[in-house]
Amino acid sequence: MKTIYYINTLRTIATLAVVFLHTGAGIFETKHFPIHDITYNTYNLYIQLMRFSVPLFVLISGALFLSPNKNINFNLITKKYVKRIILALIVFGLPMCIIEELFTNAHEMPLWHALINWITGNSWANMWYLYMLIGLYFTTPLIKPFTNNASNKDLIICLIILFILSSLLPTLKHMVLISIAIC
């Protein structure tokens, strides 16, 4: 497959942002700053500015998987991509679930609870991205025919509708609930 250089640049930027995000969040969570302190606000701003990293990784995946040049089907998704994610979850997520269960809960069957947490995605907090990625991978073959055959106008209309459904409506709902609570 042909190398797309801007994708590599975006991957580098997103990777650095994730590292900076986790580093800043780690410092932020271990220190207890007063809420109106300038240091608190600086760390909070820093962390919020790095939050673009995960959506950027999702956009990169979409650009690569939805490319008209890429042949994607459920068989390939399952055998190649999901298999890798599940391997990562087994190697990293399952041991974290077991360790957390052994150290935090005194259940009669901690390994059983650890397995349930691993399957349901209640493992180490940073693993949520891998569970989301599996969902995105399985969604890709469903939307790829639309993206391959849609005109630019169709794609723009679809993006506007998705933006309204995912951003504006939840924000308006939140604002209405706040205004009702204030009255």
Coordinates of N, CA and C in Angstrom, one line a residue:
M1 N 0.8 -1.2 0.0 CA 0.0 0.0 0.0 C 0.9 1.2 0.0
K2 N 0.5 2.2 -0.7 CA 1.3 3.5 -0.9 C 1.3 4.2 0.5
T3 N 2.5 4.7 0.8 CA 2.6 5.5 2.1 C 2.0 6.9 1.9
I4 N 1.2 7.2 2.8 CA 0.6 8.6 2.8 C 1.3 9.3 3.9
Y5 N 2.1 10.3 3.5 CA 3.0 10.9 4.5 C 2.3 11.8 5.5
Y6 N 1.2 12.4 5.1 CA 0.5 13.2 6.1 C -0.1 12.4 7.2
I7 N -0.5 11.1 6.8 CA -1.0 10.2 7.8 C 0.1 9.9 8.9
N8 N 1.3 9.6 8.4 CA 2.4 9.4 9.3 C 2.7 10.6 10.2
T9 N 2.6 11.8 9.7 CA 2.7 13.0 10.5 C 1.6 13.1 11.5
L10 N 0.4 12.8 11.1 CA -0.7 12.9 12.1 C -0.6 11.8 13.1
R11 N -0.1 10.6 12.8 CA 0.1 9.5 13.8 C 1.1 10.0 14.8
T12 N 2.2 10.6 14.4 CA 3.2 11.1 15.3 C 2.7 12.1 16.2
I13 N 1.9 13.1 15.7 CA 1.3 14.1 16.5 C 0.4 13.5 17.5
A14 N -0.5 12.6 17.1 CA -1.5 12.0 18.0 C -0.8 11.1 19.0
T15 N 0.3 10.4 18.7 CA 1.0 9.6 19.6 C 1.7 10.5 20.7
L16 N 2.3 11.6 20.3 CA 2.9 12.5 21.2 C 1.8 13.1 22.1
A17 N 0.7 13.5 21.6 CA -0.4 14.1 22.4 C -0.9 13.1 23.4
V18 N -1.0 11.8 23.0 CA -1.4 10.8 24.0 C -0.4 10.7 25.2
V19 N 0.9 10.7 24.8 CA 1.9 10.6 25.9 C 1.8 11.8 26.8
F20 N 1.7 13.0 26.2 CA 1.6 14.2 26.9 C 0.3 14.2 27.8
L21 N -0.8 13.7 27.2 CA -2.1 13.7 27.9 C -1.9 12.8 29.2
H22 N -1.4 11.6 29.0 CA -1.3 10.7 30.1 C -0.3 11.2 31.2
T23 N 0.8 11.8 30.7 CA 1.8 12.3 31.6 C 1.1 13.5 32.5
G24 N 0.5 14.4 31.8 CA -0.2 15.5 32.5 C -1.3 15.0 33.4
A25 N -2.1 14.1 32.9 CA -3.2 13.5 33.8 C -2.6 12.8 35.0
G26 N -1.5 12.1 34.8 CA -0.8 11.4 36.0 C -0.4 12.4 37.0
I27 N 0.2 13.5 36.6 CA 0.6 14.5 37.5 C -0.6 15.2 38.2
F28 N -1.6 15.5 37.4 CA -2.8 16.2 37.8 C -3.5 15.3 38.9
E29 N -3.5 14.0 38.7 CA -4.3 13.2 39.6 C -3.5 12.9 40.9
T30 N -2.2 13.0 40.9 CA -1.4 12.7 42.1 C -1.2 13.9 43.0
K31 N -1.3 15.1 42.4 CA -1.2 16.4 43.1 C -2.6 16.8 43.4
H32 N -2.8 17.5 44.6 CA -4.1 18.0 45.0 C -4.0 19.5 45.1
F33 N -4.3 20.1 43.9 CA -4.2 21.6 43.9 C -5.6 22.2 44.3
P34 N -5.6 23.3 44.9 CA -6.9 24.0 45.1 C -7.5 24.3 43.8
I35 N -8.8 24.2 43.7 CA -9.5 24.3 42.4 C -9.3 25.7 41.7
H36 N -9.1 26.7 42.5 CA -8.9 28.0 41.9 C -7.5 28.4 41.7
D37 N -6.6 27.5 42.0 CA -5.2 27.7 41.9 C -4.7 27.8 40.4
I38 N -3.8 28.7 40.1 CA -3.3 28.8 38.7 C -2.7 27.5 38.2
T39 N -2.1 26.7 39.1 CA -1.4 25.5 38.7 C -2.5 24.5 38.3
Y40 N -3.6 24.4 39.1 CA -4.7 23.5 38.7 C -5.3 23.9 37.4
N41 N -5.5 25.2 37.1 CA -6.1 25.6 35.8 C -5.1 25.3 34.7
T42 N -3.8 25.5 34.9 CA -2.8 25.3 33.9 C -2.8 23.8 33.5
Y43 N -2.7 22.9 34.5 CA -2.8 21.5 34.2 C -4.1 21.1 33.5
N44 N -5.2 21.6 34.0 CA -6.4 21.3 33.4 C -6.5 21.7 31.9
L45 N -6.0 22.9 31.6 CA -6.0 23.4 30.3 C -5.1 22.5 29.4
Y46 N -3.9 22.2 30.0 CA -2.9 21.3 29.3 C -3.6 20.0 28.9
I47 N -4.3 19.4 29.8 CA -4.9 18.1 29.6 C -6.0 18.2 28.5
Q48 N -6.8 19.3 28.6 CA -7.9 19.5 27.7 C -7.4 19.7 26.3
L49 N -6.2 20.4 26.2 CA -5.6 20.7 24.8 C -5.1 19.4 24.2
M50 N -4.8 18.4 25.0 CA -4.3 17.1 24.4 C -5.4 16.1 24.1
R51 N -6.6 16.4 24.4 CA -7.7 15.5 24.2 C -8.1 15.2 22.7
F52 N -7.5 16.0 21.8 CA -7.8 15.8 20.4 C -7.1 14.5 19.9
S53 N -6.2 13.9 20.7 CA -5.4 12.7 20.2 C -6.3 11.5 19.9
V54 N -7.2 11.1 20.7 CA -8.0 9.9 20.4 C -8.9 10.1 19.2
P55 N -9.6 11.2 19.1 CA -10.4 11.4 17.9 C -9.5 11.5 16.6
L56 N -8.3 12.0 16.8 CA -7.4 12.0 15.6 C -7.0 10.6 15.2
F57 N -6.8 9.7 16.2 CA -6.5 8.3 15.8 C -7.7 7.7 15.1
V58 N -8.9 8.0 15.6 CA -10.1 7.5 14.9 C -10.2 8.0 13.5
L59 N -9.9 9.3 13.3 CA -10.0 9.8 12.0 C -8.9 9.2 11.0
I60 N -7.8 8.9 11.6 CA -6.7 8.3 10.8 C -7.2 6.9 10.4
S61 N -7.7 6.1 11.3 CA -8.2 4.8 11.0 C -9.3 4.9 9.9
G62 N -10.2 5.8 10.1 CA -11.3 6.0 9.1 C -10.7 6.3 7.7
A63 N -9.7 7.2 7.6 CA -9.1 7.6 6.4 C -8.5 6.3 5.7
L64 N -7.8 5.5 6.5 CA -7.1 4.3 5.9 C -8.1 3.2 5.6
F65 N -9.0 2.9 6.4 CA -10.0 1.8 6.2 C -11.0 2.1 5.2
L66 N -11.5 3.4 5.1 CA -12.5 3.7 4.2 C -12.0 4.2 2.8
S67 N -10.7 4.1 2.6 CA -10.1 4.5 1.3 C -10.7 3.6 0.2
P68 N -11.0 4.1 -0.9 CA -11.5 3.3 -2.0 C -10.5 2.2 -2.5
N69 N -9.3 2.5 -2.2 CA -8.2 1.5 -2.6 C -8.1 0.3 -1.6
K70 N -8.7 0.4 -0.5 CA -8.6 -0.6 0.5 C -9.8 -1.6 0.4
N71 N -9.5 -2.9 0.3 CA -10.6 -3.9 0.3 C -10.8 -4.4 1.7
I72 N -11.9 -4.1 2.2 CA -12.2 -4.5 3.6 C -13.5 -5.3 3.6
N73 N -13.5 -6.4 4.4 CA -14.7 -7.2 4.6 C -14.6 -7.8 6.0
F74 N -15.7 -8.4 6.4 CA -15.8 -9.0 7.8 C -14.7 -10.0 8.0
N75 N -14.4 -10.8 7.0 CA -13.4 -11.9 7.2 C -12.0 -11.3 7.5
L76 N -11.6 -10.3 6.7 CA -10.4 -9.7 6.9 C -10.3 -8.9 8.3
I77 N -11.4 -8.2 8.6 CA -11.5 -7.5 9.8 C -11.3 -8.5 11.0
T78 N -12.0 -9.6 11.0 CA -12.0 -10.5 12.1 C -10.6 -11.2 12.2
K79 N -10.1 -11.7 11.0 CA -8.9 -12.5 11.1 C -7.6 -11.7 11.3
K80 N -7.6 -10.5 10.8 CA -6.4 -9.7 10.9 C -6.4 -8.6 12.0
Y81 N -7.4 -7.8 12.0 CA -7.4 -6.6 12.8 C -8.0 -6.9 14.2
V82 N -9.1 -7.5 14.3 CA -9.7 -7.8 15.6 C -8.9 -8.8 16.4
K83 N -8.3 -9.8 15.6 CA -7.4 -10.8 16.2 C -6.3 -10.1 17.0
R84 N -5.7 -9.0 16.4 CA -4.6 -8.3 17.0 C -5.1 -7.6 18.3
I85 N -6.2 -7.0 18.2 CA -6.8 -6.2 19.4 C -7.1 -7.2 20.5
I86 N -7.7 -8.3 20.2 CA -8.0 -9.3 21.2 C -6.7 -9.8 21.9
L87 N -5.7 -10.0 21.1 CA -4.4 -10.5 21.6 C -3.8 -9.4 22.6
A88 N -3.9 -8.2 22.2 CA -3.4 -7.1 23.1 C -4.3 -7.1 24.4
L89 N -5.6 -7.3 24.3 CA -6.4 -7.3 25.4 C -6.1 -8.5 26.3
I90 N -5.8 -9.6 25.7 CA -5.4 -10.8 26.5 C -4.1 -10.6 27.2
V91 N -3.1 -10.1 26.5 CA -1.8 -9.9 27.1 C -1.7 -8.8 28.1
F92 N -2.5 -7.7 27.9 CA -2.4 -6.6 28.8 C -3.7 -6.4 29.7
G93 N -4.8 -6.5 29.1 CA -6.1 -6.2 29.8 C -6.4 -7.3 30.8
L94 N -6.3 -8.5 30.4 CA -6.7 -9.6 31.3 C -5.8 -9.7 32.6
P95 N -4.5 -9.6 32.4 CA -3.7 -9.5 33.6 C -4.0 -8.3 34.5
M96 N -4.3 -7.2 33.9 CA -4.7 -6.0 34.8 C -6.0 -6.3 35.5
C97 N -7.0 -6.9 34.8 CA -8.2 -7.3 35.5 C -8.0 -8.2 36.7
I98 N -7.1 -9.2 36.5 CA -6.8 -10.2 37.5 C -6.1 -9.5 38.7
I99 N -5.1 -8.7 38.4 CA -4.4 -7.9 39.4 C -5.3 -7.0 40.2
E100 N -6.2 -6.3 39.5 CA -7.1 -5.4 40.2 C -8.1 -6.2 41.1
E101 N -8.6 -7.3 40.6 CA -9.5 -8.1 41.3 C -8.9 -8.7 42.6
L102 N -7.6 -9.2 42.4 CA -6.9 -9.8 43.6 C -6.6 -8.7 44.6
F103 N -6.3 -7.5 44.2 CA -5.9 -6.5 45.2 C -7.0 -5.7 45.8
T104 N -8.2 -5.6 45.1 CA -9.2 -4.7 45.5 C -10.5 -5.4 46.0
N105 N -10.7 -6.6 45.7 CA -11.9 -7.3 46.1 C -11.6 -8.7 46.7
A106 N -12.3 -9.0 47.7 CA -12.1 -10.3 48.4 C -13.2 -11.3 48.0
H107 N -13.5 -11.4 46.7 CA -14.5 -12.3 46.3 C -14.1 -13.8 46.5
E108 N -15.1 -14.6 46.5 CA -14.7 -16.1 46.6 C -14.1 -16.6 45.3
M109 N -14.5 -16.0 44.2 CA -13.9 -16.4 42.9 C -13.4 -15.1 42.1
P110 N -12.3 -14.6 42.6 CA -11.8 -13.3 41.9 C -11.4 -13.5 40.5
L111 N -11.0 -14.7 40.1 CA -10.6 -14.9 38.7 C -11.9 -14.8 37.8
W112 N -13.0 -15.4 38.3 CA -14.2 -15.3 37.5 C -14.7 -13.9 37.3
H113 N -14.6 -13.1 38.4 CA -15.0 -11.7 38.3 C -14.0 -10.9 37.4
A114 N -12.7 -11.2 37.4 CA -11.7 -10.6 36.5 C -12.1 -10.9 35.1
L115 N -12.5 -12.2 34.8 CA -12.8 -12.5 33.4 C -14.0 -11.8 33.0
I116 N -15.0 -11.7 33.8 CA -16.3 -10.9 33.5 C -15.9 -9.5 33.2
N117 N -15.1 -8.9 34.1 CA -14.7 -7.5 33.8 C -13.9 -7.3 32.5
W118 N -13.1 -8.3 32.2 CA -12.3 -8.2 31.0 C -13.2 -8.3 29.8
I119 N -14.2 -9.2 29.8 CA -15.1 -9.4 28.7 C -16.0 -8.2 28.5
T120 N -16.4 -7.6 29.6 CA -17.4 -6.4 29.5 C -16.6 -5.1 29.3
G121 N -15.3 -5.1 29.3 CA -14.6 -3.9 29.1 C -14.3 -3.1 30.4
N122 N -14.5 -3.7 31.5 CA -14.3 -3.0 32.8 C -12.9 -3.3 33.3
S123 N -11.9 -3.2 32.4 CA -10.5 -3.5 32.7 C -9.9 -2.2 33.0
W124 N -8.6 -2.2 32.9 CA -7.8 -1.0 33.1 C -8.4 0.1 32.3
A125 N -8.5 1.3 32.9 CA -9.2 2.4 32.3 C -8.7 2.8 30.9
N126 N -7.4 2.7 30.7 CA -6.8 3.1 29.4 C -7.1 2.1 28.2
M127 N -7.7 0.9 28.6 CA -8.0 -0.1 27.6 C -9.3 0.2 26.8
W128 N -10.1 1.2 27.2 CA -11.4 1.4 26.6 C -11.2 1.7 25.1
Y129 N -10.1 2.2 24.7 CA -9.8 2.5 23.3 C -9.8 1.2 22.4
L130 N -9.3 0.2 23.0 CA -9.2 -1.1 22.2 C -10.6 -1.7 22.0
Y131 N -11.5 -1.6 23.0 CA -12.8 -2.1 22.9 C -13.6 -1.2 21.8
M132 N -13.4 0.1 21.9 CA -14.0 1.0 20.9 C -13.5 0.6 19.5
L133 N -12.2 0.3 19.4 CA -11.6 0.0 18.1 C -12.2 -1.3 17.4
I134 N -12.5 -2.2 18.3 CA -13.2 -3.4 17.7 C -14.5 -3.1 17.1
G135 N -15.3 -2.2 17.8 CA -16.6 -1.8 17.3 C -16.4 -1.0 16.0
L136 N -15.4 -0.1 15.9 CA -15.2 0.6 14.7 C -14.8 -0.3 13.5
Y137 N -14.0 -1.3 13.9 CA -13.6 -2.3 12.8 C -14.8 -3.0 12.2
F138 N -15.7 -3.5 13.1 CA -16.8 -4.2 12.6 C -17.9 -3.3 11.9
T139 N -17.8 -2.0 12.2 CA -18.7 -1.0 11.5 C -18.2 -0.7 10.1
T140 N -16.9 -0.7 9.9 CA -16.3 -0.3 8.7 C -16.9 -1.0 7.4
P141 N -17.0 -2.3 7.4 CA -17.5 -3.0 6.2 C -19.0 -2.6 5.9
L142 N -19.7 -2.1 7.0 CA -21.1 -1.7 6.8 C -21.2 -0.3 6.1
I143 N -20.3 0.6 6.5 CA -20.4 1.9 5.9 C -19.5 2.2 4.7
K144 N -18.6 1.2 4.4 CA -17.7 1.4 3.3 C -18.4 1.5 2.0
P145 N -19.4 0.7 1.7 CA -20.1 0.8 0.4 C -20.7 2.2 0.2
F146 N -21.2 2.8 1.3 CA -21.8 4.2 1.2 C -20.7 5.2 0.9
T147 N -19.5 5.1 1.6 CA -18.5 6.0 1.4 C -17.8 5.9 0.0
N148 N -17.8 4.7 -0.5 CA -17.2 4.4 -1.8 C -18.1 5.0 -2.9
N149 N -19.4 5.0 -2.7 CA -20.4 5.4 -3.8 C -21.0 6.7 -3.6
A150 N -20.8 7.4 -2.5 CA -21.4 8.6 -2.2 C -20.7 9.8 -2.9
S151 N -21.5 10.8 -3.3 CA -20.8 12.0 -3.8 C -20.3 12.8 -2.7
N152 N -19.5 13.9 -3.0 CA -19.1 14.8 -1.9 C -20.2 15.4 -1.2
K153 N -21.3 15.8 -1.9 CA -22.5 16.4 -1.3 C -23.1 15.4 -0.3
D154 N -23.2 14.1 -0.7 CA -23.8 13.1 0.2 C -22.9 13.0 1.5
L155 N -21.6 13.0 1.3 CA -20.7 12.9 2.4 C -20.8 14.1 3.4
I156 N -20.9 15.3 2.8 CA -21.1 16.5 3.6 C -22.4 16.5 4.4
I157 N -23.5 16.1 3.7 CA -24.8 16.0 4.4 C -24.7 15.0 5.5
C158 N -24.1 13.9 5.3 CA -24.0 12.8 6.3 C -23.2 13.3 7.5
L159 N -22.1 14.0 7.2 CA -21.3 14.6 8.3 C -22.0 15.6 9.1
I160 N -22.8 16.5 8.4 CA -23.6 17.5 9.1 C -24.6 16.8 10.0
I161 N -25.3 15.8 9.5 CA -26.3 15.0 10.3 C -25.6 14.3 11.5
L162 N -24.5 13.7 11.3 CA -23.8 13.1 12.4 C -23.3 14.1 13.4
F163 N -22.8 15.2 13.0 CA -22.4 16.3 13.9 C -23.6 16.8 14.8
I164 N -24.7 17.0 14.1 CA -25.9 17.4 14.9 C -26.3 16.3 15.9
L165 N -26.3 15.1 15.5 CA -26.7 14.0 16.4 C -25.7 13.7 17.5
S166 N -24.5 13.9 17.2 CA -23.5 13.5 18.3 C -23.0 14.7 19.1
S167 N -23.1 15.9 18.6 CA -22.6 17.1 19.3 C -23.7 18.1 19.7
L168 N -24.4 18.6 18.8 CA -25.4 19.6 19.1 C -26.5 19.2 20.0
L169 N -27.1 18.0 19.7 CA -28.3 17.6 20.5 C -27.9 17.3 21.9
P170 N -26.8 16.5 22.2 CA -26.4 16.3 23.6 C -26.1 17.6 24.3
T171 N -25.5 18.6 23.6 CA -25.1 19.8 24.2 C -26.4 20.6 24.6
L172 N -27.4 20.6 23.6 CA -28.6 21.3 23.9 C -29.4 20.7 25.0
K173 N -29.4 19.3 25.1 CA -30.0 18.6 26.1 C -29.4 19.0 27.5
H174 N -28.1 19.0 27.5 CA -27.4 19.4 28.8 C -27.7 20.8 29.2
M175 N -27.8 21.7 28.2 CA -28.1 23.1 28.5 C -29.5 23.3 29.0
V176 N -30.4 22.6 28.4 CA -31.8 22.6 28.8 C -32.0 22.1 30.2
L177 N -31.3 21.0 30.5 CA -31.4 20.4 31.9 C -30.8 21.4 32.9
I178 N -29.7 22.1 32.5 CA -29.1 23.1 33.5 C -30.1 24.2 33.7
S179 N -30.7 24.7 32.6 CA -31.6 25.9 32.7 C -32.9 25.5 33.5
I180 N -33.3 24.2 33.4 CA -34.5 23.8 34.2 C -34.1 23.7 35.6
A181 N -32.9 23.2 35.9 CA -32.4 23.0 37.3 C -32.2 24.4 38.0
I182 N -31.8 25.4 37.2 CA -31.6 26.7 37.8 C -32.9 27.4 38.2
C183 N -34.0 27.1 37.4 CA -35.3 27.8 37.7 C -35.8 27.2 38.9

